[in-house]
PDB file of C-alpha atoms in Angstrom:
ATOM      1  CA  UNK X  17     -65.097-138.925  81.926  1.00  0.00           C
ATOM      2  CA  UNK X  18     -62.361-136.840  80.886  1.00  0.00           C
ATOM      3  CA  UNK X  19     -63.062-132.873  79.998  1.00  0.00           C
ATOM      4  CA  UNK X  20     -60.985-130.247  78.760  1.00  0.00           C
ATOM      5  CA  UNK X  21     -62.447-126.828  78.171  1.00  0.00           C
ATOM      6  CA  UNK X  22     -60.887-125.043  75.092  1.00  0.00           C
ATOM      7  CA  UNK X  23     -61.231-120.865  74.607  1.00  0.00           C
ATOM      8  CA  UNK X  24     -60.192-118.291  72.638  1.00  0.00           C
ATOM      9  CA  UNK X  25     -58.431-115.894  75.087  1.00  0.00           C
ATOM     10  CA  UNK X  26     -56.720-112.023  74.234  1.00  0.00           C
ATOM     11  CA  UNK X  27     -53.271-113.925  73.650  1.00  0.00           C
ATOM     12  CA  UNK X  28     -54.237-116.702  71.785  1.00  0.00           C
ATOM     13  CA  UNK X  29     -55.958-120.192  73.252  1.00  0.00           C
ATOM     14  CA  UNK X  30     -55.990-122.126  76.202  1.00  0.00           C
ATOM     15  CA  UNK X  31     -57.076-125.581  77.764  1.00  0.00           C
ATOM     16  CA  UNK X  32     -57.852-126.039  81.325  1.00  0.00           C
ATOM     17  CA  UNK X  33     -59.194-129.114  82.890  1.00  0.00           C
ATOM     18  CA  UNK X  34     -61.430-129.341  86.110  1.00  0.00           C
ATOM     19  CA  UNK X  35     -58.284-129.003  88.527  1.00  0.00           C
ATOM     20  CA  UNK X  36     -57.722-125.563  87.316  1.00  0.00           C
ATOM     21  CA  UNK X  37     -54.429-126.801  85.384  1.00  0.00           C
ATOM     22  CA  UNK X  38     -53.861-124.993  81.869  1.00  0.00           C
ATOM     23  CA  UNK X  39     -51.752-124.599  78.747  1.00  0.00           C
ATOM     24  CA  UNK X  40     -51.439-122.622  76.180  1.00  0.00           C
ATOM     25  CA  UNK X  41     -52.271-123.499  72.499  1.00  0.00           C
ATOM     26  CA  UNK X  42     -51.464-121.724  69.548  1.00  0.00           C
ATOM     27  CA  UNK X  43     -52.473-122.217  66.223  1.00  0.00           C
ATOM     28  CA  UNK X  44     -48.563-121.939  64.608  1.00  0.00           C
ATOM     29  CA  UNK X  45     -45.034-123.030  66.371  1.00  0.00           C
ATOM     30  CA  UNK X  46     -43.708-119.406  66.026  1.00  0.00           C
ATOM     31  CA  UNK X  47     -45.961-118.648  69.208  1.00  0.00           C
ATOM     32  CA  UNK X  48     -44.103-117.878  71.940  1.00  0.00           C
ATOM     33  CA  UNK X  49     -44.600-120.477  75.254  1.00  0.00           C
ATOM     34  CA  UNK X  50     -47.362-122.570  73.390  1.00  0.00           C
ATOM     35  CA  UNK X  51     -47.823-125.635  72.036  1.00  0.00           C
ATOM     36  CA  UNK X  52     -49.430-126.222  68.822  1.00  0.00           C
ATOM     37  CA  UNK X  53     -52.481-129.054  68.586  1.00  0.00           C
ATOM     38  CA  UNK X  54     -50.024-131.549  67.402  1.00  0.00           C
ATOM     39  CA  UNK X  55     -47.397-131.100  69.631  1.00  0.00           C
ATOM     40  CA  UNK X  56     -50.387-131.126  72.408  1.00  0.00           C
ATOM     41  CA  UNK X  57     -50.819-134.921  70.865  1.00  0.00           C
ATOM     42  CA  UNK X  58     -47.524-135.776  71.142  1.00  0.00           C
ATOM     43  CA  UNK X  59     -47.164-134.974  74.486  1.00  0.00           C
ATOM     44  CA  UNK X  60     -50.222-136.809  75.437  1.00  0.00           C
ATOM     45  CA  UNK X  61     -49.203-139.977  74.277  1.00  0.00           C
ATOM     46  CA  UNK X  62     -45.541-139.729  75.430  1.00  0.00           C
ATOM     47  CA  UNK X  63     -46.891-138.679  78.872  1.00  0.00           C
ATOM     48  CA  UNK X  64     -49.315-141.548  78.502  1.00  0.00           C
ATOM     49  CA  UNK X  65     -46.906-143.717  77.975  1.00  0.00           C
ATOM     50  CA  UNK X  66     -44.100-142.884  80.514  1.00  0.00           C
ATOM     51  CA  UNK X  67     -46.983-142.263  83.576  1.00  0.00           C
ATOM     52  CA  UNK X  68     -48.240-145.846  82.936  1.00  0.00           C
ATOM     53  CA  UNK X  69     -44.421-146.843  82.286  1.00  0.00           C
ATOM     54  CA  UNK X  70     -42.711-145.558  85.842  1.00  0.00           C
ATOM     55  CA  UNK X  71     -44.882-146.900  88.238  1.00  0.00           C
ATOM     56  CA  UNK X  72     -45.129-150.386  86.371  1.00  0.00           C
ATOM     57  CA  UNK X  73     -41.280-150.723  86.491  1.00  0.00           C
ATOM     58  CA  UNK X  74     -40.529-149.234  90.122  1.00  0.00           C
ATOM     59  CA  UNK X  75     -43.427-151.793  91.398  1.00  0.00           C
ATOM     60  CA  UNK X  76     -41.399-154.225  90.366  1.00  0.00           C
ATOM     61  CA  UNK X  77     -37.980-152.817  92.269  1.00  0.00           C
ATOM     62  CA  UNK X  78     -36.135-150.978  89.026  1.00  0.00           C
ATOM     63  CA  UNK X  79     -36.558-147.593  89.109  1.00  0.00           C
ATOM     64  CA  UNK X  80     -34.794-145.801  86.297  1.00  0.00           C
ATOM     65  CA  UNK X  81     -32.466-143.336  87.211  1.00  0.00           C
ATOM     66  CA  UNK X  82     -33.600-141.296  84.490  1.00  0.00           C
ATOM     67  CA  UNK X  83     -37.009-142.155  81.997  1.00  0.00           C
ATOM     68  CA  UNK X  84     -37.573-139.714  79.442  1.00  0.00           C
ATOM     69  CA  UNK X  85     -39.371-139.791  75.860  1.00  0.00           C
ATOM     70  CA  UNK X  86     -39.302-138.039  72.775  1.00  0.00           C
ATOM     71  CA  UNK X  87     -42.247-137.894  70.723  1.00  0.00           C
ATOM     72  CA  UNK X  88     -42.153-137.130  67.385  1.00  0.00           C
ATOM     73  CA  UNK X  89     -43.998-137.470  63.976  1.00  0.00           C
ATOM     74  CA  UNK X  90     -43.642-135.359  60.497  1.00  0.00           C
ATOM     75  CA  UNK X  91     -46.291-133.988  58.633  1.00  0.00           C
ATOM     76  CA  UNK X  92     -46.709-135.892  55.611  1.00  0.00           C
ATOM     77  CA  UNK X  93     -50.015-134.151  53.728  1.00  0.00           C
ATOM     78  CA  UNK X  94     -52.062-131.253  54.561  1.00  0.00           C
ATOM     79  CA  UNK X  95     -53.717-132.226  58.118  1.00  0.00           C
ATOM     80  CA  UNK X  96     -52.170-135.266  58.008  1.00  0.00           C
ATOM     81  CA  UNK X  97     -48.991-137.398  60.477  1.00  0.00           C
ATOM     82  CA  UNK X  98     -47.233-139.506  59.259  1.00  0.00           C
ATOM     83  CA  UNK X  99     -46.217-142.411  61.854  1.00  0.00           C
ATOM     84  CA  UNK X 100     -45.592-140.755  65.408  1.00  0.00           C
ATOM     85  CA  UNK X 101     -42.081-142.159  66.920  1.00  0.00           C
ATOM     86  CA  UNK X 102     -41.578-142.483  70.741  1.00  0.00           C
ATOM     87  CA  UNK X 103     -37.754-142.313  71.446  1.00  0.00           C
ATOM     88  CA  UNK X 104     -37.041-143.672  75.116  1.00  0.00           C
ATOM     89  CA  UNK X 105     -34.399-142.102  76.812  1.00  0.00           C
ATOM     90  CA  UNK X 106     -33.122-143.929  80.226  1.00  0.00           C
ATOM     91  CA  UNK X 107     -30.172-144.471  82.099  1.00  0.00           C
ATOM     92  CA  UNK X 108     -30.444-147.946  84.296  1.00  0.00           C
ATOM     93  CA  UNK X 109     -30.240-147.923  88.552  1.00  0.00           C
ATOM     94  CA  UNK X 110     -26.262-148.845  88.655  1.00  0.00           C
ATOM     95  CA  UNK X 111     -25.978-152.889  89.525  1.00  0.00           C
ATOM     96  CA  UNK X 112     -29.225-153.608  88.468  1.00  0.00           C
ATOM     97  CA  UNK X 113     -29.112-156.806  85.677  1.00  0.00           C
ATOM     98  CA  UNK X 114     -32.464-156.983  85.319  1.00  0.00           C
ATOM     99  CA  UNK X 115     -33.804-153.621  84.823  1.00  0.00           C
ATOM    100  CA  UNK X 116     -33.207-153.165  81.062  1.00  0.00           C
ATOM    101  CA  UNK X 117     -35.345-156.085  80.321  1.00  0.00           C
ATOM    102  CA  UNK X 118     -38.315-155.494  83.185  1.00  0.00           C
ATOM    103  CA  UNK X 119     -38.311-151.728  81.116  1.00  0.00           C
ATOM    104  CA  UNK X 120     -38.496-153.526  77.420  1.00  0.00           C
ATOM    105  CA  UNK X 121     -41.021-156.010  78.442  1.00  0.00           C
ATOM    106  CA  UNK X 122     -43.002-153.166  80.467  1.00  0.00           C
ATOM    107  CA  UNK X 123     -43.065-150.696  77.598  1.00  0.00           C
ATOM    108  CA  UNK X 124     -44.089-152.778  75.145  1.00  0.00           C
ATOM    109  CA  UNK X 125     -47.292-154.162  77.250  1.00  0.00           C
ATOM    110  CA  UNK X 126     -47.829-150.167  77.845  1.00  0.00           C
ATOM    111  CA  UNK X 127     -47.597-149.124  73.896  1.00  0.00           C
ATOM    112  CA  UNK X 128     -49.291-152.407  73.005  1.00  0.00           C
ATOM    113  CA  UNK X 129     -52.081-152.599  75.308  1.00  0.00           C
ATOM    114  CA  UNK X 130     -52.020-149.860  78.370  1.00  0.00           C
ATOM    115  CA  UNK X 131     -52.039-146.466  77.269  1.00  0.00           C
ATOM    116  CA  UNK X 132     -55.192-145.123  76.090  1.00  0.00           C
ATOM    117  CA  UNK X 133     -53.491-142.391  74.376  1.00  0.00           C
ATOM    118  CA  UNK X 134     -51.863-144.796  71.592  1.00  0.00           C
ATOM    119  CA  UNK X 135     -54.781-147.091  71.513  1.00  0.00           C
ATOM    120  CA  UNK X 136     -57.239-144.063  70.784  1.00  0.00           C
ATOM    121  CA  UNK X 137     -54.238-143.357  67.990  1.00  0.00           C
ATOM    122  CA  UNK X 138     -54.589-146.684  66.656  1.00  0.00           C
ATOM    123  CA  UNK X 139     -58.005-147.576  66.498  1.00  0.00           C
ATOM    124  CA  UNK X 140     -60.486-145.532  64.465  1.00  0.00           C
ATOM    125  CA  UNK X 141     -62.764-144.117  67.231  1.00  0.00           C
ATOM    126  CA  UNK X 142     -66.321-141.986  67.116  1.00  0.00           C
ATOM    127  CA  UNK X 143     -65.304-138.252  67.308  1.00  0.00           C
ATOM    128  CA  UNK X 144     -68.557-136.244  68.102  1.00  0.00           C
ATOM    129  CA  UNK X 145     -69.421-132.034  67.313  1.00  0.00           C
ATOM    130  CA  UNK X 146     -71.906-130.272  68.916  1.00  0.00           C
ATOM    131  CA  UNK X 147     -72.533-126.300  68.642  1.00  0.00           C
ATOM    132  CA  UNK X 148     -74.122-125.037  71.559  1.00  0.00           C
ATOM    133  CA  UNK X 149     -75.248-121.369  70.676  1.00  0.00           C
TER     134      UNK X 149
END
């Protein structure tokens, strides 16, 4: 099972996990060294993606020289994205034929099937409150 704890702190908000790893949130982008909620999403499905990505691709002898992503999506209505974008940035190992198309074929299975990020994003799922007072 996968927990995050979220608080209200002096500066603002922050999520830690159970390894004692944190970030901050804010509730606006003009917050300095935070991300927003959003921009927490985007991140977790571009870091989804490129974690299940790397390893797939270097298994199979092309490691990228350089695998980035850029996530994006616009706000199209009042708590509401419109369709999220994941730009791939890469740069190939030098001599290596084959490593453009192992990365395609790889990246698709990973948005298609592998990360759970996306498929939570694309199928409607049960979202549960409690208050605990």
């Amino acid at each position: 099972m996968a927990t995050v704890k979220v608080e209200r702190t002096e500066d603002g908000y922050l999520a830690t996990n159970d390894r004692g790893a944190s970030v901050a949130i804010g509730d606006s982008s003009d917050i300095e060294g935070a991300f927003t909620p959003v921009e927490l999403l985007l991140a977790a499905l571009g870091g989804c993606e490129i974690v299940t990505v790397e390893p797939l691709t270097a298994q199979r002898g092309h490691r990228m020289v350089k695998l980035a992503a850029t996530v994006s999506a616009d706000k199209v209505a009042t708590s509401k994205l419109g369709t999220i974008t994941i730009n791939y940035e890469v740069e190939l190992p030098e001599g290596d034929d084959k490593a453009a198309e192992v990365l395609a074929k790889v990246a698709k299975r990973v948005h298609d099937s592998y990360c759970t990020v996306g498929n939570a994003l694309k199928e409607p799922m049960k979202v549960e409150q409690v208050i605990s007072t």
